[in-house]
PDB file of C-alpha atoms in Angstrom:
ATOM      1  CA  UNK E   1      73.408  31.428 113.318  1.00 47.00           C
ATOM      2  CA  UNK E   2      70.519  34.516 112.097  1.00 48.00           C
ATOM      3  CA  UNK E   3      67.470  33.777 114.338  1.00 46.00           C
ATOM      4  CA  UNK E   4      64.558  33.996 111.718  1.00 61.00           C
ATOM      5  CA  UNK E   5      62.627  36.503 113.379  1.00 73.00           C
ATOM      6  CA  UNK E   6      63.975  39.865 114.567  1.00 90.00           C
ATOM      7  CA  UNK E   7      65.573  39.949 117.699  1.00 94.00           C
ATOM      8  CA  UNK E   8      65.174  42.830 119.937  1.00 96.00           C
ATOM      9  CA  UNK E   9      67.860  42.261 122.598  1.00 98.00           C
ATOM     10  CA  UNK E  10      71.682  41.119 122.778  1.00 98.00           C
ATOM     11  CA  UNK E  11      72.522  39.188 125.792  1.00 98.00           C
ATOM     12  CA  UNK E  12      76.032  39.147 125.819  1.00 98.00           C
ATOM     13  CA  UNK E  13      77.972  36.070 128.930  1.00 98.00           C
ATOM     14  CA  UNK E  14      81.585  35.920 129.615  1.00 97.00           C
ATOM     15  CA  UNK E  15      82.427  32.645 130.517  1.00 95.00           C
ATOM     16  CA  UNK E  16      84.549  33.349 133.490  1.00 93.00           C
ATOM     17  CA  UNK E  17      83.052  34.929 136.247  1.00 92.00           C
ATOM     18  CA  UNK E  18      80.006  34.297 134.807  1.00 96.00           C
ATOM     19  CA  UNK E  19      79.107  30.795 134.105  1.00 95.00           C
ATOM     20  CA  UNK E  20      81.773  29.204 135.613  1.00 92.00           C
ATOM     21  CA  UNK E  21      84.741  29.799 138.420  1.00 90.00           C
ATOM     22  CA  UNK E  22      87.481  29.657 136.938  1.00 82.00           C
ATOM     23  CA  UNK E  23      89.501  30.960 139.656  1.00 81.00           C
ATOM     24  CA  UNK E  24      93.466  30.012 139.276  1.00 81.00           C
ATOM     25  CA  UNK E  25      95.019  27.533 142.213  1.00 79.00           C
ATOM     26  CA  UNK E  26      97.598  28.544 144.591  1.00 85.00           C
ATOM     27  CA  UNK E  27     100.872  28.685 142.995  1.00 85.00           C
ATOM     28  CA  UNK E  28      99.335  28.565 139.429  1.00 82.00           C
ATOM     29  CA  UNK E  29     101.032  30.685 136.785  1.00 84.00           C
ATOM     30  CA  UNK E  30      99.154  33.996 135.500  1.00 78.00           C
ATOM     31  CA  UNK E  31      99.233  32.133 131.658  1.00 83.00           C
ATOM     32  CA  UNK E  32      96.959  29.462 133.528  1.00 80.00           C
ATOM     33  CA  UNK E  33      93.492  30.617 132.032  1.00 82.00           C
ATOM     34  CA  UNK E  34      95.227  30.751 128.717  1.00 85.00           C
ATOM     35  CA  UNK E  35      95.223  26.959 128.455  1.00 85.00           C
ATOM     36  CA  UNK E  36      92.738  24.266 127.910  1.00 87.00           C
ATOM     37  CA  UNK E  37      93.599  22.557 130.920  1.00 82.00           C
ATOM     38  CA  UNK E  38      92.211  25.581 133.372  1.00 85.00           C
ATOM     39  CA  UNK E  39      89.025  23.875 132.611  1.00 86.00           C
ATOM     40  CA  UNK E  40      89.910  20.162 133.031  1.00 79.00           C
ATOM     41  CA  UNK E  41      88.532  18.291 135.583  1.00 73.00           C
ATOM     42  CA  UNK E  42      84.573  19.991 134.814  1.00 74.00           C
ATOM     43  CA  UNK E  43      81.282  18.104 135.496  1.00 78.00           C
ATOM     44  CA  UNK E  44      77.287  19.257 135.146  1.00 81.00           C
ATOM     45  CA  UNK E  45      76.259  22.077 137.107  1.00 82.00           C
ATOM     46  CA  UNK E  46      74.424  21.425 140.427  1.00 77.00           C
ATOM     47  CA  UNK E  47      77.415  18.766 139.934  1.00 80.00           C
ATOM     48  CA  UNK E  48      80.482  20.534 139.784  1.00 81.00           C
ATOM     49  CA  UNK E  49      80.658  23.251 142.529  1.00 85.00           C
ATOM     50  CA  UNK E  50      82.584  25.320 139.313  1.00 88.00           C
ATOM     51  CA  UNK E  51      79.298  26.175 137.743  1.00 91.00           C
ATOM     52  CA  UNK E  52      78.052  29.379 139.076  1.00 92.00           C
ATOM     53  CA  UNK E  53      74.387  28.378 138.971  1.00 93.00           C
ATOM     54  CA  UNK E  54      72.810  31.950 138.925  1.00 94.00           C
ATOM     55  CA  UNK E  55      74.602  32.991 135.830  1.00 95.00           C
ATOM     56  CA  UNK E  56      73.850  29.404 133.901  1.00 95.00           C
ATOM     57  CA  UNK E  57      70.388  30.075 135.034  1.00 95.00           C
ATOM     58  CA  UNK E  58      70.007  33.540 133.559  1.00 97.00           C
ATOM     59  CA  UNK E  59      71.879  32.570 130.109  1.00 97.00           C
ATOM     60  CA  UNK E  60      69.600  29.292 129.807  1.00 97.00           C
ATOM     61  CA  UNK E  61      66.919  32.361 130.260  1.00 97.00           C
ATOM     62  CA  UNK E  62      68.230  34.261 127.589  1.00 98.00           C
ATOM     63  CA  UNK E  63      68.560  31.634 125.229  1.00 98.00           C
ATOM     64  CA  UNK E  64      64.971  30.275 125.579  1.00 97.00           C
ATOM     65  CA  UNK E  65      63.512  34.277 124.869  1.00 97.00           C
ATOM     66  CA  UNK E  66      62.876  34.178 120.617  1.00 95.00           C
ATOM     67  CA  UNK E  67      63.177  38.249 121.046  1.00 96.00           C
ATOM     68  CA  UNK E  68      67.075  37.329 122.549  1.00 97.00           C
ATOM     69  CA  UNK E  69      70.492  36.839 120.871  1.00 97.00           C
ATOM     70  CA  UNK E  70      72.935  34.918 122.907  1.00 98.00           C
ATOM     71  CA  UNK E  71      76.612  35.405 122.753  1.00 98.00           C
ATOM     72  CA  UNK E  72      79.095  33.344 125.207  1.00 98.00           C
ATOM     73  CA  UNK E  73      81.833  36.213 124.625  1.00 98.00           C
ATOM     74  CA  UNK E  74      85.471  34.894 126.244  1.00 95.00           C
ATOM     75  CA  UNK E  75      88.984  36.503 126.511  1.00 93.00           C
ATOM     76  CA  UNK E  76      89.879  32.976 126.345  1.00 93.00           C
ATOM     77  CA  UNK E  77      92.104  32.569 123.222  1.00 94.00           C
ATOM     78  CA  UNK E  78      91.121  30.438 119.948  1.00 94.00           C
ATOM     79  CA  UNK E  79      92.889  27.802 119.779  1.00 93.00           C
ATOM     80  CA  UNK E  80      91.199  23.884 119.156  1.00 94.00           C
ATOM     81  CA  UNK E  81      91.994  22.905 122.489  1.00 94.00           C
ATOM     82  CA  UNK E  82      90.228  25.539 124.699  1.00 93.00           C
ATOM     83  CA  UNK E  83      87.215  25.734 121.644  1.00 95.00           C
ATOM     84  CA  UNK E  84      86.701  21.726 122.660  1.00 94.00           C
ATOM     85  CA  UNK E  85      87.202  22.518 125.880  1.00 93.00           C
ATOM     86  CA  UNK E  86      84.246  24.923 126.341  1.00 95.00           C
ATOM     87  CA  UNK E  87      82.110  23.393 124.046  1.00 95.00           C
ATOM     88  CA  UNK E  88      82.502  20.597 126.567  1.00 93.00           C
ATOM     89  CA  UNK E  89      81.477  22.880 129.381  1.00 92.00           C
ATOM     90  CA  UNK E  90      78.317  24.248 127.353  1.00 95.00           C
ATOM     91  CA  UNK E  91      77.150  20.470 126.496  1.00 94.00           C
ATOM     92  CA  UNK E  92      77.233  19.589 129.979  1.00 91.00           C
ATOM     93  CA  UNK E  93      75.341  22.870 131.375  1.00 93.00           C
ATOM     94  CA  UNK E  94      72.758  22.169 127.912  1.00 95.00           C
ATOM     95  CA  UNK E  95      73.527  25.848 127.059  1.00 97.00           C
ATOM     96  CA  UNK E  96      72.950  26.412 123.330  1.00 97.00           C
ATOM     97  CA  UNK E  97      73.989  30.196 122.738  1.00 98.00           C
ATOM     98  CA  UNK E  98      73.323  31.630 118.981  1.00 96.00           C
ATOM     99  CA  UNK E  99      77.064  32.783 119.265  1.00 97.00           C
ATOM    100  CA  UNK E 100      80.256  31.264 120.577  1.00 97.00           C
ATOM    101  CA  UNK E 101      83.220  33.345 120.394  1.00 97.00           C
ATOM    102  CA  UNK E 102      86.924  32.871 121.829  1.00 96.00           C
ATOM    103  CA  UNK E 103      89.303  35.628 121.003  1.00 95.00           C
ATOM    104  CA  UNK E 104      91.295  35.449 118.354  1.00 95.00           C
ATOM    105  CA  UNK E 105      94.944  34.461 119.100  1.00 90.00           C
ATOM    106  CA  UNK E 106      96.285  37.042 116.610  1.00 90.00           C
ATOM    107  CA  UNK E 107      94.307  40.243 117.274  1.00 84.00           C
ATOM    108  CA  UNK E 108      96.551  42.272 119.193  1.00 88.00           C
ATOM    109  CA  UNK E 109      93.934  44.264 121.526  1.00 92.00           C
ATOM    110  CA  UNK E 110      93.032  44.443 125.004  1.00 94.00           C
ATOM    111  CA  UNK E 111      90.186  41.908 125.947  1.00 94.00           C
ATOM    112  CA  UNK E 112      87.814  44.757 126.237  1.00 96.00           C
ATOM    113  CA  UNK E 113      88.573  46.027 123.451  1.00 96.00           C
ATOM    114  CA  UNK E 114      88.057  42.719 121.704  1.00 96.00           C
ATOM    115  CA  UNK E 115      84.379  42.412 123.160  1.00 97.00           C
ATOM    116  CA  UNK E 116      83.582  46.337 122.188  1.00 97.00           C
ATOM    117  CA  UNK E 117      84.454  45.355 118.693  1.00 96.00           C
ATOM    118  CA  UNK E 118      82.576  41.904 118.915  1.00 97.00           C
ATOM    119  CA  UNK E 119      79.216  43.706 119.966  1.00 97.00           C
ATOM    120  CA  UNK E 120      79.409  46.445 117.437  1.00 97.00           C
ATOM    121  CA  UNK E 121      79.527  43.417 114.896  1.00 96.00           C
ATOM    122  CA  UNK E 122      76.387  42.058 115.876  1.00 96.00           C
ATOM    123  CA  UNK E 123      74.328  45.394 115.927  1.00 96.00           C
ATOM    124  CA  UNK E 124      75.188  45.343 112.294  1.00 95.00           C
ATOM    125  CA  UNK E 125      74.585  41.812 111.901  1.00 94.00           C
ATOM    126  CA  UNK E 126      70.644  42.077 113.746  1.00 95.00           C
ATOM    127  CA  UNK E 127      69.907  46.124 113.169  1.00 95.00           C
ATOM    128  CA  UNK E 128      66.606  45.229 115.274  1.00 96.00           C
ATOM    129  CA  UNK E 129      68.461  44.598 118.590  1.00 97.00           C
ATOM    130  CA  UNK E 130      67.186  47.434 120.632  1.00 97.00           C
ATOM    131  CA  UNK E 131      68.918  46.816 124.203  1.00 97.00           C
ATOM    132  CA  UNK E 132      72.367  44.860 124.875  1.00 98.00           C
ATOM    133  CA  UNK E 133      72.852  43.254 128.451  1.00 98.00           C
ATOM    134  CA  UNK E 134      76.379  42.134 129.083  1.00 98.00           C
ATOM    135  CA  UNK E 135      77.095  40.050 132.157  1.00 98.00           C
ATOM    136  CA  UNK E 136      80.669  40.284 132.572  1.00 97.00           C
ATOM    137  CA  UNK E 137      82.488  41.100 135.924  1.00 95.00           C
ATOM    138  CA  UNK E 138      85.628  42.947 134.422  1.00 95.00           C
ATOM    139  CA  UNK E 139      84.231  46.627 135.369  1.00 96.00           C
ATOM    140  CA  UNK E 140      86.758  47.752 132.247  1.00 96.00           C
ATOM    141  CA  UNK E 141      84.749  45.934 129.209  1.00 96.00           C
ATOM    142  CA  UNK E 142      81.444  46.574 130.906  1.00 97.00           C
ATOM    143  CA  UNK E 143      82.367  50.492 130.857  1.00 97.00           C
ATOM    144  CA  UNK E 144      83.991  50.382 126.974  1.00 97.00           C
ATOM    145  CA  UNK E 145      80.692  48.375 125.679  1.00 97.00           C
ATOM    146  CA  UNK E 146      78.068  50.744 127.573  1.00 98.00           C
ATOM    147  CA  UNK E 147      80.197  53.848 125.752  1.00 97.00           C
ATOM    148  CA  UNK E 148      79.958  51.930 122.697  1.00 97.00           C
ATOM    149  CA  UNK E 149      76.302  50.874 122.854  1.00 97.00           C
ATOM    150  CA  UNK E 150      75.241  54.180 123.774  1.00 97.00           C
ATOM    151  CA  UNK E 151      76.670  55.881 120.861  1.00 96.00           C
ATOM    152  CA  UNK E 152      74.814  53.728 118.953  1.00 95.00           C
ATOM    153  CA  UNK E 153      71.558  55.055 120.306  1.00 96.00           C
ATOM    154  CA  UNK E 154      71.301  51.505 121.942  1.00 97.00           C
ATOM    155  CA  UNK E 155      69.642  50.870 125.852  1.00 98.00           C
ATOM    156  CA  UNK E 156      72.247  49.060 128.085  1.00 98.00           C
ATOM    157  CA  UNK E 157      72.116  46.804 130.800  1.00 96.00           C
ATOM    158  CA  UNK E 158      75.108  44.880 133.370  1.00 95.00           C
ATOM    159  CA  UNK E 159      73.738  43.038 136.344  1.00 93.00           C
ATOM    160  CA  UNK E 160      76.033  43.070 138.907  1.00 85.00           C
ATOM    161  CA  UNK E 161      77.889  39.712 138.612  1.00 77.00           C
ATOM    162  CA  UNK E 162      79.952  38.687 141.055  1.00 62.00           C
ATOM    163  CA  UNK E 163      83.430  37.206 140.479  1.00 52.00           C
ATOM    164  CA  UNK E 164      86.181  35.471 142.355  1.00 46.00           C
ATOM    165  CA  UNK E 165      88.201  35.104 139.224  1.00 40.00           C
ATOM    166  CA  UNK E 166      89.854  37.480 136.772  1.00 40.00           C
ATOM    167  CA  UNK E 167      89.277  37.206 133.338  1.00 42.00           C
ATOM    168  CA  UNK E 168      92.061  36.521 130.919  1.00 45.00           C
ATOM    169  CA  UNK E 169      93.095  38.885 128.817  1.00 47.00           C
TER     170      UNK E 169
END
């Protein structure tokens, strides 16, 4: 979706960590966040004790700015389960990002990799974005995007987010 104004600023969510806890149980196998079903069981936030309220409040922030383009960027891997099972998760928090992107299945790269790649897309897609902000909590992408960004003359911006899950990937 092209915003038909020109956007100034990327804002840039990882789902895990971020929006939601998706923290494996005890006992659960480390291919657990690959599937659908790490995300059964989800209700509204303020609801679902899942939700990590301060993150769905800044992205519902972000996506009601016209100078902002939203991006829920995931490690989680494309396949039609987990895509219905997120845009579950998005319906019931009423977040409406520009972008939704899972990671393809058949790129063979790192996750942060993956992201780096994703956000150099969109500064060619919107050449007016002037600042990125990426809330993610894996200190690896964070560090590969700010690299990236700033060789392309680009400001750059990571709140602190805290996490008590890993992300995929």
């Amino acid at each position: 979706m092209t915003k038909s104004w020109k956007p100034t600023e990327l804002h840039v969510f990882e789902l895990d960590g971020v929006l939601y806890d998706s923290q494996p149980p005890a006992g659960a196998p480390s291919s657990w966040l690959l599937s659908a079903h790490s995300l059964a069981g989800h209700g509204q936030p303020g609801f679902d004790t899942k939700w990590l309220l301060e993150g769905v409040v800044q992205a519902r922030r972000s996506i009601l700015n016209p100078s902002v383009v939203t991006v829920l960027l995931t490690g989680r891997p494309l396949h039609v389960e987990m895509a219905k099972a997120i845009r579950t998760l998005l319906r019931l928090a009423d977040l409406h990002f520009d972008h939704v992107q899972l990671k393809p299945v058949s790129l063979p790269v790192p996750t942060p990799t993956y992201k780096v790649l994703s956000v150099q897309q969109w500064l060619l897609e919107y050449p007016t974005i002037l600042s990125i902000t990426l809330f993610d909590p894996d200190p690896e992408s964070v560090q590969i995007v700010k690299e990236a960004v700033g060789r392309a003359g680009r400001a750059f911006v990571a709140p602190q987010v805290s996490s008590s899950s890993s992300p995929p990937g």
